[in-house]
mmCIF file of C-alpha atoms in Angstrom:
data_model
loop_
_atom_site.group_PDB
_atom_site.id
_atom_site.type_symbol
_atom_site.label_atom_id
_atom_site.label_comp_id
_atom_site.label_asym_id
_atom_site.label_seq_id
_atom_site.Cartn_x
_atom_site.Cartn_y
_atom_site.Cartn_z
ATOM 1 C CA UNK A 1 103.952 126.420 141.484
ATOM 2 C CA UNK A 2 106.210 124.276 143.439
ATOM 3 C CA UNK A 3 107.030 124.539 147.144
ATOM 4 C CA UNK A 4 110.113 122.694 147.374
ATOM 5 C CA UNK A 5 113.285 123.565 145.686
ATOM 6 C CA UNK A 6 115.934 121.385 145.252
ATOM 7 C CA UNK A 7 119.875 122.342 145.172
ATOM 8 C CA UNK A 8 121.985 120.987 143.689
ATOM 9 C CA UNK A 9 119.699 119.814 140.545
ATOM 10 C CA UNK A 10 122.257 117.043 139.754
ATOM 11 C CA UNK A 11 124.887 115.705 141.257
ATOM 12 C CA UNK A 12 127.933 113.140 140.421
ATOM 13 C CA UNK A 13 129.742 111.232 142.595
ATOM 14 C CA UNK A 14 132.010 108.286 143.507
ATOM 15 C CA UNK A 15 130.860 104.758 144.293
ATOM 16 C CA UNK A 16 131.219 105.040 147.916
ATOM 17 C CA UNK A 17 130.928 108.962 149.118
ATOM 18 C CA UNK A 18 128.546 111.122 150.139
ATOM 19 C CA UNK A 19 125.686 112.290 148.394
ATOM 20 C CA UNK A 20 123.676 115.551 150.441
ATOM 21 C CA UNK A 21 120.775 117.328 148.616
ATOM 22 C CA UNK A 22 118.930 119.738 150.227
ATOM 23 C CA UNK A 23 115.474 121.046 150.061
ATOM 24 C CA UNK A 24 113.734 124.656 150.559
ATOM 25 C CA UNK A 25 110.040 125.532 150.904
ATOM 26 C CA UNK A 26 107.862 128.428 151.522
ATOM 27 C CA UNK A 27 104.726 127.797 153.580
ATOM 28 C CA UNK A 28 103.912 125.778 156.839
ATOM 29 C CA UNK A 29 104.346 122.075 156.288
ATOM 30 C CA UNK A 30 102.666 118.523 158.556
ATOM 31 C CA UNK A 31 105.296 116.789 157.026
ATOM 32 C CA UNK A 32 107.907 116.521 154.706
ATOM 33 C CA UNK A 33 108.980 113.441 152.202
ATOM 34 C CA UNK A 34 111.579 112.277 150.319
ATOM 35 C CA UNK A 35 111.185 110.227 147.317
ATOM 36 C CA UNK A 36 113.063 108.146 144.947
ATOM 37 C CA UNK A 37 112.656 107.767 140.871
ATOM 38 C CA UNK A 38 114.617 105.338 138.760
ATOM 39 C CA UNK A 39 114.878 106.255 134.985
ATOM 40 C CA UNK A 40 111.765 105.229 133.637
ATOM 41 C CA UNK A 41 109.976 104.131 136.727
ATOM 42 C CA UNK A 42 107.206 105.655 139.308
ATOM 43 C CA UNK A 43 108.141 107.347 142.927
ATOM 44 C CA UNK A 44 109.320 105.536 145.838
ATOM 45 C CA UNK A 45 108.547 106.876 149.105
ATOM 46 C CA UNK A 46 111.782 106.779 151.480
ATOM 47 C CA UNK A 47 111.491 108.552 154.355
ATOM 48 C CA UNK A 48 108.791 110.623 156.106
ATOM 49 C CA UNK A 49 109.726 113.742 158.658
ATOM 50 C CA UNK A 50 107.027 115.317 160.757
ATOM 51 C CA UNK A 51 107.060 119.284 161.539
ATOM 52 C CA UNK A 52 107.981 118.380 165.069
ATOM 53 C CA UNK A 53 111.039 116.125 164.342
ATOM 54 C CA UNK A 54 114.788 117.167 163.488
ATOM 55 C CA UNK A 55 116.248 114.263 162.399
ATOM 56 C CA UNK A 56 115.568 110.612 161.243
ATOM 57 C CA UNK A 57 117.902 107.857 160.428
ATOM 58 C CA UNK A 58 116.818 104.830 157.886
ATOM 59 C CA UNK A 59 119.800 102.463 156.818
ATOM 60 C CA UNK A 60 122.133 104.763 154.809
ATOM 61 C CA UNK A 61 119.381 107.604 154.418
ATOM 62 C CA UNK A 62 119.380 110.441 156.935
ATOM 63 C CA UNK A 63 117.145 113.550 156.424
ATOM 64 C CA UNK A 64 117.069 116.512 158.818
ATOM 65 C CA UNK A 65 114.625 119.263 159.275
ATOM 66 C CA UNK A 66 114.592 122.899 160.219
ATOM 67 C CA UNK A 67 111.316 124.180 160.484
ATOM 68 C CA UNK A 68 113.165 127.578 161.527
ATOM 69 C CA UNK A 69 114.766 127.636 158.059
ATOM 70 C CA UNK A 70 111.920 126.116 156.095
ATOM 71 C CA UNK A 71 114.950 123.907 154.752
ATOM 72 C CA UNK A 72 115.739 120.085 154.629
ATOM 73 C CA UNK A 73 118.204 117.684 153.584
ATOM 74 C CA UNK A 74 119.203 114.461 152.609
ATOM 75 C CA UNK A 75 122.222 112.101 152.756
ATOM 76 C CA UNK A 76 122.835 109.360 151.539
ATOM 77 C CA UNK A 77 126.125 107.865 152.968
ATOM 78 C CA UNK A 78 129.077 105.207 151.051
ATOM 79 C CA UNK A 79 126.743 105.463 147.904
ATOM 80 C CA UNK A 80 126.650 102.907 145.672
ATOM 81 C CA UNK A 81 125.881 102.428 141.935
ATOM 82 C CA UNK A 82 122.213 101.444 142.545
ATOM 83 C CA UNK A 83 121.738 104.666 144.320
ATOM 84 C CA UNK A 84 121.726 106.871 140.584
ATOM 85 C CA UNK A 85 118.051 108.163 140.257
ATOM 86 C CA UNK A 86 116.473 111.415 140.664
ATOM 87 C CA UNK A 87 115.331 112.481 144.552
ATOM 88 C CA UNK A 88 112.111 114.526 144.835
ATOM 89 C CA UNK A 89 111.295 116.701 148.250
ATOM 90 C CA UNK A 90 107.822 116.798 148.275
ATOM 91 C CA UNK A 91 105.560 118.859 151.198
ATOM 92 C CA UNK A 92 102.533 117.959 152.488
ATOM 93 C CA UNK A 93 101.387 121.968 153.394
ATOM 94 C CA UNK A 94 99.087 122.863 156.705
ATOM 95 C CA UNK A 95 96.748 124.876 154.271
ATOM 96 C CA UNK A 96 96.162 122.047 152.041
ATOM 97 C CA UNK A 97 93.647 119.235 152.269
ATOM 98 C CA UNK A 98 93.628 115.759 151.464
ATOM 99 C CA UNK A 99 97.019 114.676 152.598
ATOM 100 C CA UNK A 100 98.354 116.441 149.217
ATOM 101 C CA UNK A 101 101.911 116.768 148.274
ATOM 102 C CA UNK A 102 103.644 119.348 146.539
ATOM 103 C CA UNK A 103 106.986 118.347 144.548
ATOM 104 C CA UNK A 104 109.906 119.746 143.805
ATOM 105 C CA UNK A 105 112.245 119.679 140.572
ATOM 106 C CA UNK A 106 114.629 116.719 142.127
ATOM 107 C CA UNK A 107 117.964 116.085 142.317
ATOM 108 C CA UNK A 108 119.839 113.654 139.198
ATOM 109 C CA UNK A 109 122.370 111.843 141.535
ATOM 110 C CA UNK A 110 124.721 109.795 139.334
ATOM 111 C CA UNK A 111 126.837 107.063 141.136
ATOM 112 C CA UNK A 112 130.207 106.449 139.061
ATOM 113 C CA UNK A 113 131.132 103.046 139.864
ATOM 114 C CA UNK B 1 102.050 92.442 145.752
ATOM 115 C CA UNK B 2 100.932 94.682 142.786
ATOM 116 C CA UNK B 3 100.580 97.840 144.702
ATOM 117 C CA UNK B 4 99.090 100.326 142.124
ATOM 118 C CA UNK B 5 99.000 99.707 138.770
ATOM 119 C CA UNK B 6 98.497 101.858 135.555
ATOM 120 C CA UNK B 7 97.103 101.496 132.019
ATOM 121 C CA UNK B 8 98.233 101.721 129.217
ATOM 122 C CA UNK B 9 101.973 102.044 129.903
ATOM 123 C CA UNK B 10 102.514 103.898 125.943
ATOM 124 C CA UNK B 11 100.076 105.861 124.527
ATOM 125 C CA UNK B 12 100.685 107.746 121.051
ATOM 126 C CA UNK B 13 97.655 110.188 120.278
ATOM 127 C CA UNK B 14 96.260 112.798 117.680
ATOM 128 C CA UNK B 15 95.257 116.448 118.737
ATOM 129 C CA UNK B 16 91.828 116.416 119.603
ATOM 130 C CA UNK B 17 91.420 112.366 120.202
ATOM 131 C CA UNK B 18 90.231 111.350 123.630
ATOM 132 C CA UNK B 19 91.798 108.950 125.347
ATOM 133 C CA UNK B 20 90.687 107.501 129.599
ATOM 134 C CA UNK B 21 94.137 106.445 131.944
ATOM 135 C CA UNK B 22 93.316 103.534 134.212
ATOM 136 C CA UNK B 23 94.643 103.260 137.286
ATOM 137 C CA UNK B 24 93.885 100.715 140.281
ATOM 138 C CA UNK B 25 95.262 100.064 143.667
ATOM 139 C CA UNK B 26 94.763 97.149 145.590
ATOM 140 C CA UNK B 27 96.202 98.149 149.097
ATOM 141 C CA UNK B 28 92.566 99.355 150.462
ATOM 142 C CA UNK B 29 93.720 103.055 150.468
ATOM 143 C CA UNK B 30 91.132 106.000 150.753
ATOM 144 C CA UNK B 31 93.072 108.533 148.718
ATOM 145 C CA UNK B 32 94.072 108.698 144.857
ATOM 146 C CA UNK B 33 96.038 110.785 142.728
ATOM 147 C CA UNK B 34 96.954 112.034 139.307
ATOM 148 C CA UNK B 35 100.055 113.464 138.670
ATOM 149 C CA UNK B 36 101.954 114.958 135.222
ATOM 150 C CA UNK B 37 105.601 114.860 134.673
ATOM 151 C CA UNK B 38 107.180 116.717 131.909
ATOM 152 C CA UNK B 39 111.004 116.865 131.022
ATOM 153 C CA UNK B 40 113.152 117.334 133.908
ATOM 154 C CA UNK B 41 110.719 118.616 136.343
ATOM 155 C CA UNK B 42 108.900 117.577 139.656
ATOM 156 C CA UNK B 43 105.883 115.964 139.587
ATOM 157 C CA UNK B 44 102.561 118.343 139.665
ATOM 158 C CA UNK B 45 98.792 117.467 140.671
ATOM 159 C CA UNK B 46 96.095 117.272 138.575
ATOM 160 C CA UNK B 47 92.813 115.824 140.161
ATOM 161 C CA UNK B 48 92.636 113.816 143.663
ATOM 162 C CA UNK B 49 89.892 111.718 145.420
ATOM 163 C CA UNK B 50 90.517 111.754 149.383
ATOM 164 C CA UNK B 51 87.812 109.212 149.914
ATOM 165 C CA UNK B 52 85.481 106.911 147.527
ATOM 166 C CA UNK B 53 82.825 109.416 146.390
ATOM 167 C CA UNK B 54 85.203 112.735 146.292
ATOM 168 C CA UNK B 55 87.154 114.923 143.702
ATOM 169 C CA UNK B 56 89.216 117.488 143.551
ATOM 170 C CA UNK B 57 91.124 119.923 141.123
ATOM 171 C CA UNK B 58 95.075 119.971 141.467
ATOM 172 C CA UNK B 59 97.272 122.324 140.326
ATOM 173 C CA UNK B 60 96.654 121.383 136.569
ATOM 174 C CA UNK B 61 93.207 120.380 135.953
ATOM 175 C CA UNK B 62 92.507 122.327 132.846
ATOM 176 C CA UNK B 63 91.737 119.670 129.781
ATOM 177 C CA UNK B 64 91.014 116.781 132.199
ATOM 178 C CA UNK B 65 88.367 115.237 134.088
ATOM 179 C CA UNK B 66 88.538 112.042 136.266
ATOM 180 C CA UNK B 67 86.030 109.723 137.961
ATOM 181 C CA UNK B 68 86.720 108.000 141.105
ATOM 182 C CA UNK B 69 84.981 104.825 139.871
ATOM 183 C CA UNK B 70 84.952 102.940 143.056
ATOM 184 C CA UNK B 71 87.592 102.465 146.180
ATOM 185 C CA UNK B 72 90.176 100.636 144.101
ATOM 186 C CA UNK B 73 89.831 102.636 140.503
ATOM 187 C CA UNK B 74 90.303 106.213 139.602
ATOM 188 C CA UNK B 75 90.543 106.710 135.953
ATOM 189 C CA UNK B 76 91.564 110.468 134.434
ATOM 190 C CA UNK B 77 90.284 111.620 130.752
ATOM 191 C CA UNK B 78 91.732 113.248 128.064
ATOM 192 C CA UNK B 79 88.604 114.807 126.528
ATOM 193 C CA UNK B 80 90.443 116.694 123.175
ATOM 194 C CA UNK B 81 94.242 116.119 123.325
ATOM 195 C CA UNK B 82 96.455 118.826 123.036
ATOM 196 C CA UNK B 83 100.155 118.799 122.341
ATOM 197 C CA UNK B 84 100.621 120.590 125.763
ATOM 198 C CA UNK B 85 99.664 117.384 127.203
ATOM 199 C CA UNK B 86 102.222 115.048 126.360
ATOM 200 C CA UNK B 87 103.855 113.946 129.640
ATOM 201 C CA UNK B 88 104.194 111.502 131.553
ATOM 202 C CA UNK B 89 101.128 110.643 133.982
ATOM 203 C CA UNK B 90 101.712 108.892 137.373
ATOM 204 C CA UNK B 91 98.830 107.196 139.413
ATOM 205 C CA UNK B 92 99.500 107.436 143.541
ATOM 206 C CA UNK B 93 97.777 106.534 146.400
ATOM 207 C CA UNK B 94 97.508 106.889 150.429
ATOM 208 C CA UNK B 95 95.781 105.836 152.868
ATOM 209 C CA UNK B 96 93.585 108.270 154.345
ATOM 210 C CA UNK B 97 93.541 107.391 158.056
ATOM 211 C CA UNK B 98 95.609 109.846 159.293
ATOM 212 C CA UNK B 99 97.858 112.902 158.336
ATOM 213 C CA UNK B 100 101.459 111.742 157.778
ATOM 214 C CA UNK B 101 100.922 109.483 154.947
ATOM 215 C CA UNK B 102 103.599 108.724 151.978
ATOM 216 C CA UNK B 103 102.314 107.740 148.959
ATOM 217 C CA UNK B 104 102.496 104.739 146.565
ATOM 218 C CA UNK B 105 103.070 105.204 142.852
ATOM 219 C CA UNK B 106 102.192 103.598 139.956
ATOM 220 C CA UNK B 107 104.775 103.139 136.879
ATOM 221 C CA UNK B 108 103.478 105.964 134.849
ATOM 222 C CA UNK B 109 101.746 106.214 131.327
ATOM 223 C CA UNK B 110 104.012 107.755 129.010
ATOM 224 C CA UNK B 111 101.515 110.051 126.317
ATOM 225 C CA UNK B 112 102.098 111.508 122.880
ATOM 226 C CA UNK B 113 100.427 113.903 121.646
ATOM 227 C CA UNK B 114 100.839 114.482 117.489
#
């Protein structure tokens, strides 16, 4: 089963707007990740929000959190080419135990230069 | 700065071969992972070792077994292949130290299974 859900599941854009991807889950979460996959390659971890934070800011990243909603998002502002690749929520749930993550089905950003 | 790395990259197998996935970290972290990948999904756990000494079924752990060989190594077995388990199998690790961990992945093993 998955715990995050992703909307949209893809996404085009222009080199240079906004891309905004948002995240839903289902049970009580420590923390909540984004990641990044490049066609072909493993995950890249990019940013990190705890249960008790709302918002975080990391170069052109910035992912919110409402814990009230059990929803999160991410944007990515003035996108550029290098920016196509598939964005995975993935929850790390209170229940669970050894700092395990659940995924979601991603998000297929593509940049259009 | 190899991070974690993973063995054999391409795999091609017949049903009911075995076949062992390496995978190795060298950033001293407690925790390790095995993930599958199919088609246009997320990512979903098989096995994972929170410490030297520990395993644990995933979500998936039905036609695998795994051995958390030492701190660095934690290897995953295909005992009789089935067709069901071609994927794509990604190696992660964390360090264990304290909640609020990301992880660190590996480049994957791509598998056939014939």
């Amino acid at each position: 089963s998955q715990q995050g859900e992703e909307d949209p599941q893809a996404l085009s854009i222009q080199e240079g707007e906004n891309a905004t991807m948002n995240c839903s889950y289902k049970t009580s979460i420590n923390n909540l990740q984004w990641y990044r996959q490049n066609s072909g390659r493993g995950l890249v971890h990019l940013n990190l929000i705890r249960s008790n934070e709302r918002e975080k800011h990391s170069g052109r990243l910035r992912v919110t959190l409402d814990t009230s909603k059990k929803s999160s998002s991410l944007l990515i502002t003035a996108s550029r080419a290098a920016d196509t690749a598939s964005y995975f929520c993935a929850t790390d749930e209170v229940k669970a135990a050894g700092n395990k993550l659940t995924f979601g089905g991603g998000t297929r950003v593509l940049v259009k230069p | 700065n190899a991070g974690v790395t993973q063995t054999p990259k391409f795999q091609v197998l017949k049903t009911g071969q075995s076949m062992t996935l390496q995978c190795a970290q060298d950033m001293n972290h407690n925790s390790m992972y095995w993930y599958r990948q199919d088609p246009g999904m997320g990512l979903r756990l098989i096995y994972y070792s929170a410490s030297e000494g520990t395993t644990d079924k995933g979500e998936v752990p039905n036609g695998y077994n795994v051995s958390r060989l030492n701190k660095r190594e934690f290897s995953l077995r295909l005992e009789s292949a089935a067709p069901s388990q071609t994927s794509v199998y990604f190696c992660a690790s964390s360090d264990r130290t304290g909640f609020n961990q990301p992880q660190h992945f590996g480049d994957g093993t791509r598998l056939s299974i014939l």
